[in-house]
Amino acid sequence: MEIVEVKGKVFRKFITREKIDQVVNTLAGRINSDYAGENPLLIGVLNGAFIFAADLIRKMEIPCQISFVKYASYTGTQSSKKVTELIGLNEEIKGRHILVVEDIVDSGITMDHLLKELHKYRPLSVRLACFCLKPDAFVKDFSIDYLGMEIPNDFVVGYGLDYDGYGRNLPEIYKLEN
Ligand code: IMP
Ligand code: MG
């Protein structure tokens, strides 16, 4: 489908399944080689990252574990700039190599908050794998170790990303039509 409607808004196909698979494979390859001999704990950020995390972990050839946290900063199509913790960390972080798995970094406010929280638990290392980044919206300064792609500052849905809770099921990524 080239065009989809999600909650009354029109979205146009933007990132194909082939491109998504290629991005995931590339990131997984780098992660597998960088973490060879290690046993990282992946931390997925709910809800958006559940599909990317599921794709990524099935390409992991190293022993690894996964857990999830949940934060909210978005309402509708606008970042609210306020981060609320909904499900916290319940795994032992101390002494572990942590790989945070996120679908998208927009302003970066949510991730900046999570990264700071994680460091309090004295992990061995913290790295970030993120499917996409909106560089024009980014206001923080953390680095993304494994970045899939940069996208323009437009609202997108699909591949786990939602508009008001809908559209996560779309297997490809769609961009809001202006
Ligand atoms: P940030 O704190 O502004 O970086 O927002 C990050 C979170 O907002 C992400 O984890 C996503 O869940 C959500 N988000 C940011 N941009 C989009 C988008 O274009 N579509 C859907 N969700 C988005
Ligand atoms: Mg997210």
Tab-separated table of C-alpha atoms and ligand atoms in Angstrom:
chain	number	residue	atom	x	y	z
A	1	MET	CA	0.000	0.000	0.000
A	2	GLU	CA	1.358	3.412	-0.990
A	3	ILE	CA	-1.151	5.406	1.073
A	4	VAL	CA	-2.716	4.488	4.422
A	5	GLU	CA	-5.129	6.263	6.721
A	6	VAL	CA	-4.498	6.124	10.464
A	7	LYS	CA	-7.086	7.775	12.728
A	8	GLY	CA	-8.222	10.097	9.958
A	9	LYS	CA	-4.739	11.213	8.887
A	10	VAL	CA	-3.166	10.268	5.557
A	11	PHE	CA	0.305	8.748	5.429
A	12	ARG	CA	2.465	7.872	2.414
A	13	LYS	CA	4.915	4.970	2.202
A	14	PHE	CA	8.379	6.145	3.137
A	15	ILE	CA	10.639	3.227	4.136
A	16	THR	CA	10.116	-0.156	2.497
A	17	ARG	CA	10.373	-3.594	4.071
A	18	GLU	CA	13.542	-4.277	2.038
A	19	LYS	CA	15.205	-1.133	3.366
A	20	ILE	CA	14.147	-1.964	6.944
A	21	ASP	CA	15.590	-5.492	6.643
A	22	GLN	CA	18.819	-4.127	5.200
A	23	VAL	CA	19.174	-1.599	8.053
A	24	VAL	CA	18.484	-4.252	10.720
A	25	ASN	CA	20.986	-6.659	9.145
A	26	THR	CA	23.704	-4.020	9.025
A	27	LEU	CA	23.172	-2.981	12.647
A	28	ALA	CA	23.004	-6.595	13.839
A	29	GLY	CA	26.252	-7.411	12.034
A	30	ARG	CA	28.059	-4.555	13.764
A	31	ILE	CA	26.583	-5.423	17.171
A	32	ASN	CA	27.513	-9.102	16.812
A	33	SER	CA	31.116	-8.260	16.052
A	34	ASP	CA	31.470	-5.456	18.628
A	35	TYR	CA	30.022	-7.610	21.434
A	36	ALA	CA	31.799	-10.862	20.496
A	37	GLY	CA	32.675	-12.699	23.709
A	38	GLU	CA	30.318	-10.497	25.761
A	39	ASN	CA	26.879	-11.113	27.182
A	40	PRO	CA	24.943	-7.862	26.797
A	41	LEU	CA	21.570	-6.970	28.265
A	42	LEU	CA	19.374	-5.348	25.641
A	43	ILE	CA	16.865	-2.859	26.984
A	44	GLY	CA	14.015	-2.082	24.621
A	45	VAL	CA	11.976	1.060	25.071
A	46	LEU	CA	8.255	0.336	24.989
A	47	ASN	CA	5.981	0.686	23.221
A	48	GLY	CA	7.555	1.799	19.951
A	49	ALA	CA	10.716	-0.326	19.974
A	50	PHE	CA	9.035	-3.703	20.395
A	51	ILE	CA	9.130	-4.608	16.711
A	52	PHE	CA	12.645	-3.316	16.029
A	53	ALA	CA	13.857	-5.078	19.208
A	54	ALA	CA	12.181	-8.324	18.088
A	55	ASP	CA	13.807	-8.094	14.652
A	56	LEU	CA	17.190	-7.175	16.086
A	57	ILE	CA	17.373	-9.855	18.792
A	58	ARG	CA	16.599	-12.585	16.272
A	59	LYS	CA	19.791	-11.570	14.452
A	60	MET	CA	21.928	-11.695	17.595
A	61	GLU	CA	24.510	-14.466	17.439
A	62	ILE	CA	25.949	-13.716	20.879
A	63	PRO	CA	24.453	-14.782	24.217
A	64	CYS	CA	22.204	-11.923	25.294
A	65	GLN	CA	19.195	-11.069	27.400
A	66	ILE	CA	16.439	-8.556	26.833
A	67	SER	CA	14.236	-6.489	29.080
A	68	PHE	CA	11.952	-3.518	28.500
A	69	VAL	CA	11.260	-0.157	30.054
A	70	LYS	CA	8.437	2.198	29.307
A	71	TYR	CA	8.523	5.973	29.189
A	72	ALA	CA	6.098	8.417	27.710
A	73	SER	CA	6.870	11.813	26.221
A	74	TYR	CA	4.546	11.988	23.246
A	75	THR	CA	0.877	12.846	22.931
A	76	GLY	CA	-0.607	12.836	19.419
A	77	THR	CA	2.031	14.046	16.967
A	78	GLN	CA	3.878	16.418	19.328
A	79	SER	CA	6.686	15.766	21.802
A	80	SER	CA	5.490	16.929	25.219
A	81	LYS	CA	9.072	17.516	26.494
A	82	LYS	CA	8.149	15.882	29.776
A	83	VAL	CA	9.207	12.299	30.450
A	84	THR	CA	7.149	9.987	32.645
A	85	GLU	CA	8.346	6.551	33.742
A	86	LEU	CA	5.594	3.959	33.323
A	87	ILE	CA	7.556	0.706	33.707
A	88	GLY	CA	10.983	0.923	35.326
A	89	LEU	CA	14.133	-1.156	35.273
A	90	ASN	CA	13.927	-4.409	37.167
A	91	GLU	CA	17.028	-6.194	35.895
A	92	GLU	CA	20.487	-6.144	37.457
A	93	ILE	CA	22.307	-3.431	35.486
A	94	LYS	CA	25.450	-3.207	37.585
A	95	GLY	CA	28.464	-4.731	35.841
A	96	ARG	CA	26.541	-5.467	32.631
A	97	HIS	CA	27.063	-4.232	29.091
A	98	ILE	CA	23.786	-2.492	28.292
A	99	LEU	CA	22.483	-1.992	24.767
A	100	VAL	CA	19.443	0.264	24.688
A	101	VAL	CA	17.143	-0.444	21.743
A	102	GLU	CA	14.929	2.408	20.559
A	103	ASP	CA	12.732	2.896	17.511
A	104	ILE	CA	13.232	6.613	16.994
A	105	VAL	CA	15.023	9.540	18.580
A	106	ASP	CA	13.228	12.804	17.935
A	107	SER	CA	14.062	15.591	20.407
A	108	GLY	CA	16.154	13.047	22.339
A	109	ILE	CA	14.546	14.066	25.635
A	110	THR	CA	13.213	10.562	26.425
A	111	MET	CA	16.518	8.852	25.640
A	112	ASP	CA	18.626	11.434	27.463
A	113	HIS	CA	16.524	10.771	30.555
A	114	LEU	CA	16.834	6.977	30.245
A	115	LEU	CA	20.599	7.058	29.611
A	116	LYS	CA	21.119	9.182	32.724
A	117	GLU	CA	18.968	6.784	34.774
A	118	LEU	CA	20.935	3.772	33.510
A	119	HIS	CA	24.302	5.256	34.446
A	120	LYS	CA	23.151	5.503	38.084
A	121	TYR	CA	23.151	1.677	38.250
A	122	ARG	CA	26.886	1.452	37.372
A	123	PRO	CA	26.740	-0.628	34.188
A	124	LEU	CA	30.021	-1.678	32.525
A	125	SER	CA	28.961	0.164	29.390
A	126	VAL	CA	25.874	1.681	27.836
A	127	ARG	CA	25.397	1.886	24.090
A	128	LEU	CA	22.392	2.823	22.016
A	129	ALA	CA	20.897	1.158	18.956
A	130	CYS	CA	18.244	3.250	17.296
A	131	PHE	CA	16.347	2.561	14.098
A	132	CYS	CA	16.020	6.204	13.098
A	133	LEU	CA	16.916	9.733	14.173
A	134	LYS	CA	15.362	13.080	13.277
A	135	PRO	CA	18.540	15.223	13.370
A	136	ASP	CA	16.583	18.463	12.853
A	137	ALA	CA	14.530	17.832	16.005
A	138	PHE	CA	17.399	16.552	18.152
A	139	VAL	CA	18.207	18.927	21.039
A	140	LYS	CA	20.462	16.666	23.163
A	141	ASP	CA	24.075	15.612	22.699
A	142	PHE	CA	24.347	11.870	23.403
A	143	SER	CA	25.759	9.748	20.596
A	144	ILE	CA	23.931	6.904	18.892
A	145	ASP	CA	26.327	3.985	18.566
A	146	TYR	CA	24.201	1.984	16.129
A	147	LEU	CA	22.003	4.253	14.036
A	148	GLY	CA	19.861	2.765	11.274
A	149	MET	CA	19.052	5.946	9.382
A	150	GLU	CA	18.421	9.663	9.599
A	151	ILE	CA	14.991	10.914	8.547
A	152	PRO	CA	13.498	14.392	8.025
A	153	ASN	CA	11.556	16.070	10.803
A	154	ASP	CA	8.202	14.591	9.746
A	155	PHE	CA	5.804	12.434	11.711
A	156	VAL	CA	6.027	8.740	10.820
A	157	VAL	CA	4.046	5.595	11.670
A	158	GLY	CA	4.501	1.859	11.188
A	159	TYR	CA	7.106	-0.695	12.223
A	160	GLY	CA	6.152	-0.133	15.865
A	161	LEU	CA	5.705	3.630	15.598
A	162	ASP	CA	2.238	4.948	16.299
A	163	TYR	CA	-0.114	7.829	15.876
A	164	ASP	CA	-2.216	7.914	19.052
A	165	GLY	CA	-1.659	4.192	19.566
A	166	TYR	CA	-2.572	3.187	16.011
A	167	GLY	CA	-0.451	2.188	13.040
A	168	ARG	CA	2.170	0.152	14.920
A	169	ASN	CA	1.118	-2.960	12.999
A	170	LEU	CA	2.055	-1.528	9.588
A	171	PRO	CA	5.075	-3.555	8.425
A	172	GLU	CA	6.641	-0.578	6.641
A	173	ILE	CA	7.175	3.053	7.654
A	174	TYR	CA	4.806	5.770	6.439
A	175	LYS	CA	5.184	9.542	6.556
A	176	LEU	CA	2.394	12.032	7.310
A	177	GLU	CA	1.136	13.775	4.145
A	178	ASN	CA	1.099	17.545	4.550
B	1	IMP	P1	11.745	12.289	21.987
B	1	IMP	O1	11.799	12.274	23.476
B	1	IMP	O2	11.236	13.602	21.448
B	1	IMP	O3	13.069	11.903	21.339
B	1	IMP	O4	10.641	11.260	21.543
B	1	IMP	C1	10.936	9.940	21.479
B	1	IMP	C2	9.730	9.063	21.451
B	1	IMP	O5	8.615	9.683	20.826
B	1	IMP	C3	10.072	7.852	20.642
B	1	IMP	O6	10.504	6.823	21.479
B	1	IMP	C4	8.795	7.521	19.924
B	1	IMP	O7	8.080	6.567	20.664
B	1	IMP	C5	8.035	8.833	19.867
B	1	IMP	N1	8.151	9.452	18.525
B	1	IMP	C6	9.037	10.382	18.114
B	1	IMP	N2	8.853	10.705	16.831
B	1	IMP	C7	7.824	9.951	16.401
B	1	IMP	C8	7.170	9.810	15.119
B	1	IMP	O8	7.473	10.451	14.097
B	1	IMP	N3	6.158	8.908	15.083
B	1	IMP	C9	5.762	8.168	16.155
B	1	IMP	N4	6.359	8.264	17.357
B	1	IMP	C10	7.379	9.146	17.475
B	2	MG	MG	9.954	4.869	21.499
